[in-house]
mmCIF file of C-alpha atoms in Angstrom:
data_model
loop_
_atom_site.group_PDB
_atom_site.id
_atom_site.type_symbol
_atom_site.label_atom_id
_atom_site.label_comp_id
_atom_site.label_asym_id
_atom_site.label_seq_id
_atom_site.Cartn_x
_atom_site.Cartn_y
_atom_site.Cartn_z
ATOM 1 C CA UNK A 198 35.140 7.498 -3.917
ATOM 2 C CA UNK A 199 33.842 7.025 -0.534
ATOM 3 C CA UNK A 200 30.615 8.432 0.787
ATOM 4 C CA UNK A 201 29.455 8.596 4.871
ATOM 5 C CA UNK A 202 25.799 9.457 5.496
ATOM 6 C CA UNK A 203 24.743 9.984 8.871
ATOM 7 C CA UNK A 204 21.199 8.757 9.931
ATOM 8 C CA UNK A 205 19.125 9.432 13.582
ATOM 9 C CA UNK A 206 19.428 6.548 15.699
ATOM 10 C CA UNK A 207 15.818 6.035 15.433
ATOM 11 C CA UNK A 208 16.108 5.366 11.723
ATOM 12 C CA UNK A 209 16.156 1.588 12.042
ATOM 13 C CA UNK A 210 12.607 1.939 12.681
ATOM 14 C CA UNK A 211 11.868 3.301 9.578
ATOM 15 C CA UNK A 212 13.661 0.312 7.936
ATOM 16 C CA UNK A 213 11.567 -1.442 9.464
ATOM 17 C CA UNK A 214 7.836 0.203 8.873
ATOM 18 C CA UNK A 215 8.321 1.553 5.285
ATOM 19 C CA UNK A 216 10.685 -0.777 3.783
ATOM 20 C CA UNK A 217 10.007 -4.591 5.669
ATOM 21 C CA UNK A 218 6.286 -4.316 7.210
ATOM 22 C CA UNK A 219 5.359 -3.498 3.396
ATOM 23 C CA UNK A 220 6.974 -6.899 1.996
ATOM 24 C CA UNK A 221 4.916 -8.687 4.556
ATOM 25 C CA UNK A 222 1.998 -6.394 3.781
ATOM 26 C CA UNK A 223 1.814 -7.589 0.573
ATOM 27 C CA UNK A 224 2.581 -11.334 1.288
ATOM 28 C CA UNK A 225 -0.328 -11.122 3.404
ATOM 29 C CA UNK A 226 -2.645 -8.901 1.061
ATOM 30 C CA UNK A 227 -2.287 -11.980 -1.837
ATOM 31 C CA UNK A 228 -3.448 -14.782 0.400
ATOM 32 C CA UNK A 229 -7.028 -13.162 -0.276
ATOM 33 C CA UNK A 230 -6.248 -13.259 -4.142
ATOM 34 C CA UNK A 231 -5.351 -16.752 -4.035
ATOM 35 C CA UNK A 232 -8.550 -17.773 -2.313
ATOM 36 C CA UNK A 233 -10.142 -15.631 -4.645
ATOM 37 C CA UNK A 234 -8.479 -17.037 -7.435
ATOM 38 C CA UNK A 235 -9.296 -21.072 -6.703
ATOM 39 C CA UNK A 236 -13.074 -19.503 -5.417
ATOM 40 C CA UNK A 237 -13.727 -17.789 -8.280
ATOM 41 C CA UNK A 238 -12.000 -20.194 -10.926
ATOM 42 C CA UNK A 239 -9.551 -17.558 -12.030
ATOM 43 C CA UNK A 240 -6.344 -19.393 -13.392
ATOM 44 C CA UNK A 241 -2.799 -17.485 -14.170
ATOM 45 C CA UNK A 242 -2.087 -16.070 -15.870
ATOM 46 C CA UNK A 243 -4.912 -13.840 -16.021
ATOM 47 C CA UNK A 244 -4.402 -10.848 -13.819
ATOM 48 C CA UNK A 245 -7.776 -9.851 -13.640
ATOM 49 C CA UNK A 246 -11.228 -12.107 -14.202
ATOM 50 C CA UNK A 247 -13.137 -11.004 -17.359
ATOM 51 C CA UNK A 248 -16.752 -10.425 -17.338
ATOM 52 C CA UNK A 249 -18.785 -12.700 -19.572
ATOM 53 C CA UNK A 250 -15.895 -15.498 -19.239
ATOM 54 C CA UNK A 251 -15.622 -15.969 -15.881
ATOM 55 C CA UNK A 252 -18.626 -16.214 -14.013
ATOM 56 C CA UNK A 253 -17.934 -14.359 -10.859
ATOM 57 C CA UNK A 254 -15.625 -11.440 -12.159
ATOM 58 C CA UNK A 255 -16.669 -8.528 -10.564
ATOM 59 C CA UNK A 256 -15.921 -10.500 -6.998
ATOM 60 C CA UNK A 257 -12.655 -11.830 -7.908
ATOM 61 C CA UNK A 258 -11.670 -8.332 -9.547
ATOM 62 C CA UNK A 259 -12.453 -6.215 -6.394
ATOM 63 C CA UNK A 260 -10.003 -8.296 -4.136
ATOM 64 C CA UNK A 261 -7.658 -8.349 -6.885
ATOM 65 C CA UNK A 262 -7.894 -4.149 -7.154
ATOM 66 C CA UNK A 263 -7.457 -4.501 -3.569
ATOM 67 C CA UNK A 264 -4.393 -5.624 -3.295
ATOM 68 C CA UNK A 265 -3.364 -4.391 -7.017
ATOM 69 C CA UNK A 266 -3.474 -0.612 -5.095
ATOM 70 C CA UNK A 267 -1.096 -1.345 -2.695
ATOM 71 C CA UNK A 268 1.267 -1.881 -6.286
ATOM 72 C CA UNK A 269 0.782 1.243 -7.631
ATOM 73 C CA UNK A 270 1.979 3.501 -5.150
ATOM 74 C CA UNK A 271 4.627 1.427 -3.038
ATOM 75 C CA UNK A 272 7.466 2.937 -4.850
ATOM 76 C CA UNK A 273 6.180 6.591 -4.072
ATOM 77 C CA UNK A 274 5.860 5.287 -0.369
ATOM 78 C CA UNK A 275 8.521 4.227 -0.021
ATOM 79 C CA UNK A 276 11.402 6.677 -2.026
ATOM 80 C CA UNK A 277 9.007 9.854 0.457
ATOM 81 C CA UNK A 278 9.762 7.562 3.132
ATOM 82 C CA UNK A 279 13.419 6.216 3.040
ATOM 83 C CA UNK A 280 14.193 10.141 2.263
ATOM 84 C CA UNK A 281 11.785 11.822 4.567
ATOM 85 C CA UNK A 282 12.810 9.345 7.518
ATOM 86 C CA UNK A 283 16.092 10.809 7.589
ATOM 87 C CA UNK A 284 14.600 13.918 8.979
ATOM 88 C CA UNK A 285 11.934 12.552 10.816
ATOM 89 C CA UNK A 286 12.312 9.065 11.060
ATOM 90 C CA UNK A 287 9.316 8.220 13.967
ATOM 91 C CA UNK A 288 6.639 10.430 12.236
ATOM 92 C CA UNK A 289 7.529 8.560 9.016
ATOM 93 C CA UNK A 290 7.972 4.765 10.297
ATOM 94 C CA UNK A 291 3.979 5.253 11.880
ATOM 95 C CA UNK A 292 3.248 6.411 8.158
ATOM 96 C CA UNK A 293 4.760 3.124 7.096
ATOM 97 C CA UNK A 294 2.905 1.064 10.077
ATOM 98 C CA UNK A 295 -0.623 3.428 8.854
ATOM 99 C CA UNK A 296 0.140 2.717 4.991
ATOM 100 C CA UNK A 297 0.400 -0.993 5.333
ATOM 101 C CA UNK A 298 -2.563 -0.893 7.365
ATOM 102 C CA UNK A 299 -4.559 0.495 5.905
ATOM 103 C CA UNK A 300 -3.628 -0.679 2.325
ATOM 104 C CA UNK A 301 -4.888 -4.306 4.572
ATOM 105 C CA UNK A 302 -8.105 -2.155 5.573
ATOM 106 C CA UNK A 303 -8.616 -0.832 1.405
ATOM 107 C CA UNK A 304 -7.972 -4.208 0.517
ATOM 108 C CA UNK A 305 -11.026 -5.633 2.834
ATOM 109 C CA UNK A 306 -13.460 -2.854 2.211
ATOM 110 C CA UNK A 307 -12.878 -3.225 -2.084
ATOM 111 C CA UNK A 308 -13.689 -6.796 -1.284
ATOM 112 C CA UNK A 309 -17.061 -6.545 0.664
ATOM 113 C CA UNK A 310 -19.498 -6.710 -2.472
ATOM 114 C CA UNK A 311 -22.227 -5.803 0.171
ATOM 115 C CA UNK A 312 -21.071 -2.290 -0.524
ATOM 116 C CA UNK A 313 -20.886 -0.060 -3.241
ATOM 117 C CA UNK A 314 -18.055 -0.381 -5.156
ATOM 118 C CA UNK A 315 -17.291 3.507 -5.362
ATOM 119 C CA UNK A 316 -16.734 4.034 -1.737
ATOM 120 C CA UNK A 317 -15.913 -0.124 -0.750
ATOM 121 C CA UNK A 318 -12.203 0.973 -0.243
ATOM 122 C CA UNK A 319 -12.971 3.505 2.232
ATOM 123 C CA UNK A 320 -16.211 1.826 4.405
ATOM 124 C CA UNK A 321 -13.726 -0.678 6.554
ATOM 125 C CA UNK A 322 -10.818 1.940 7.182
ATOM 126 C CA UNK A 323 -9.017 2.268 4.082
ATOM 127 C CA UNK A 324 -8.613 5.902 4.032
ATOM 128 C CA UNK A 325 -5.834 5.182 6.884
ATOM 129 C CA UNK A 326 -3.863 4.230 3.661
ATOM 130 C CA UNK A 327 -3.562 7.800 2.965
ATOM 131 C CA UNK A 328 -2.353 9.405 6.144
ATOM 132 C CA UNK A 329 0.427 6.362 5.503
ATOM 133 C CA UNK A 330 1.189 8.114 2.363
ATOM 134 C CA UNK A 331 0.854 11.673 3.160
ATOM 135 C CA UNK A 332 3.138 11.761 6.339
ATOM 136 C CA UNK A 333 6.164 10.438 4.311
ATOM 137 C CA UNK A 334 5.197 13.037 1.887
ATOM 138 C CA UNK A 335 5.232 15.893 4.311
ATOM 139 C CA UNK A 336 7.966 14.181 6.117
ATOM 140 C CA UNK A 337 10.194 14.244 3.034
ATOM 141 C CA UNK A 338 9.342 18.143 2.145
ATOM 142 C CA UNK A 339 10.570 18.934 5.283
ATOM 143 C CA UNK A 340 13.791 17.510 4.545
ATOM 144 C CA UNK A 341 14.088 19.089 1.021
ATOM 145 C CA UNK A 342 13.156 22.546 2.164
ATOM 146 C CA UNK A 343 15.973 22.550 5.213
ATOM 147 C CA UNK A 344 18.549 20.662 2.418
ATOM 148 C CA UNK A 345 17.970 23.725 0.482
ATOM 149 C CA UNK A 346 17.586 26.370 2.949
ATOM 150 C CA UNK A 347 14.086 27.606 2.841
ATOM 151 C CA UNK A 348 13.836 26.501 6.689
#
């Protein structure tokens, strides 16, 4: 069986900002974790420091949740956005370029211990993160309510 899907010429670019800039994203994101790691004296295979054994473990832990965030909702970024980008494939590629950057931005904030921990994330432009996540989101309910005819 043999199946032809058409995509806009301008879906290349959302190859490129939800599927690639992500995998570099994230390359980037655990340099931080590895300084972290030898600065903090947190060996593998421990994922996470543990308070009252390692010494610093609330600093190693909040770049570690940092970057751990990006994890937990890449594959929800990116299904929204490979689907949603066949629709609207610019609107969702700057979600993918706004996701990664501000997952970077999250990442930085969580890590400043000079700020409270509850609102770290969002002091140094994480929130950015979520218009990343959102646009593929709207982006891909667009698409579902024309494949079914509501629009």
């Amino acid at each position: 069986m043999t199946f032809t899907m058409e995509v806009p010429d301008a879906y290349g670019y959302v190859i490129l900002g939800c599927a690639v800039l992500p995998v570099f994203t994230n390359l980037y994101m655990g340099g931080p974790v590895m300084k972290a790691r030898s600065k903090f004296k947190v060996p593998y295979p421990n994922l996470y420091a543990t308070p009252g054994y390692h010494k610093q473990a609330d600093e190693f832990n909040r770049v570690q949740r940092g970057h751990q965030n990006m994890f937990e909702m890449i594959t929800s970024f990116t299904a929204l956005s490979l689907l949603g980008g066949i629709k609207h494939p610019i609107v969702t590629a700057v979600g993918g370029v706004f996701f990664c950057v501000g997952s970077v931005l999250f990442q930085i904030g969580y890590a400043d211990t000079a700020l409270d921990v509850k609102t770290a994330r969002y002091k140094k432009g994480g929130m950015l993160k979520w218009i990343g996540l959102f646009l593929p989101l709207g982006t891909s309910i667009s698409l579902a309510g024309s494949m079914i005819g509501i629009w």
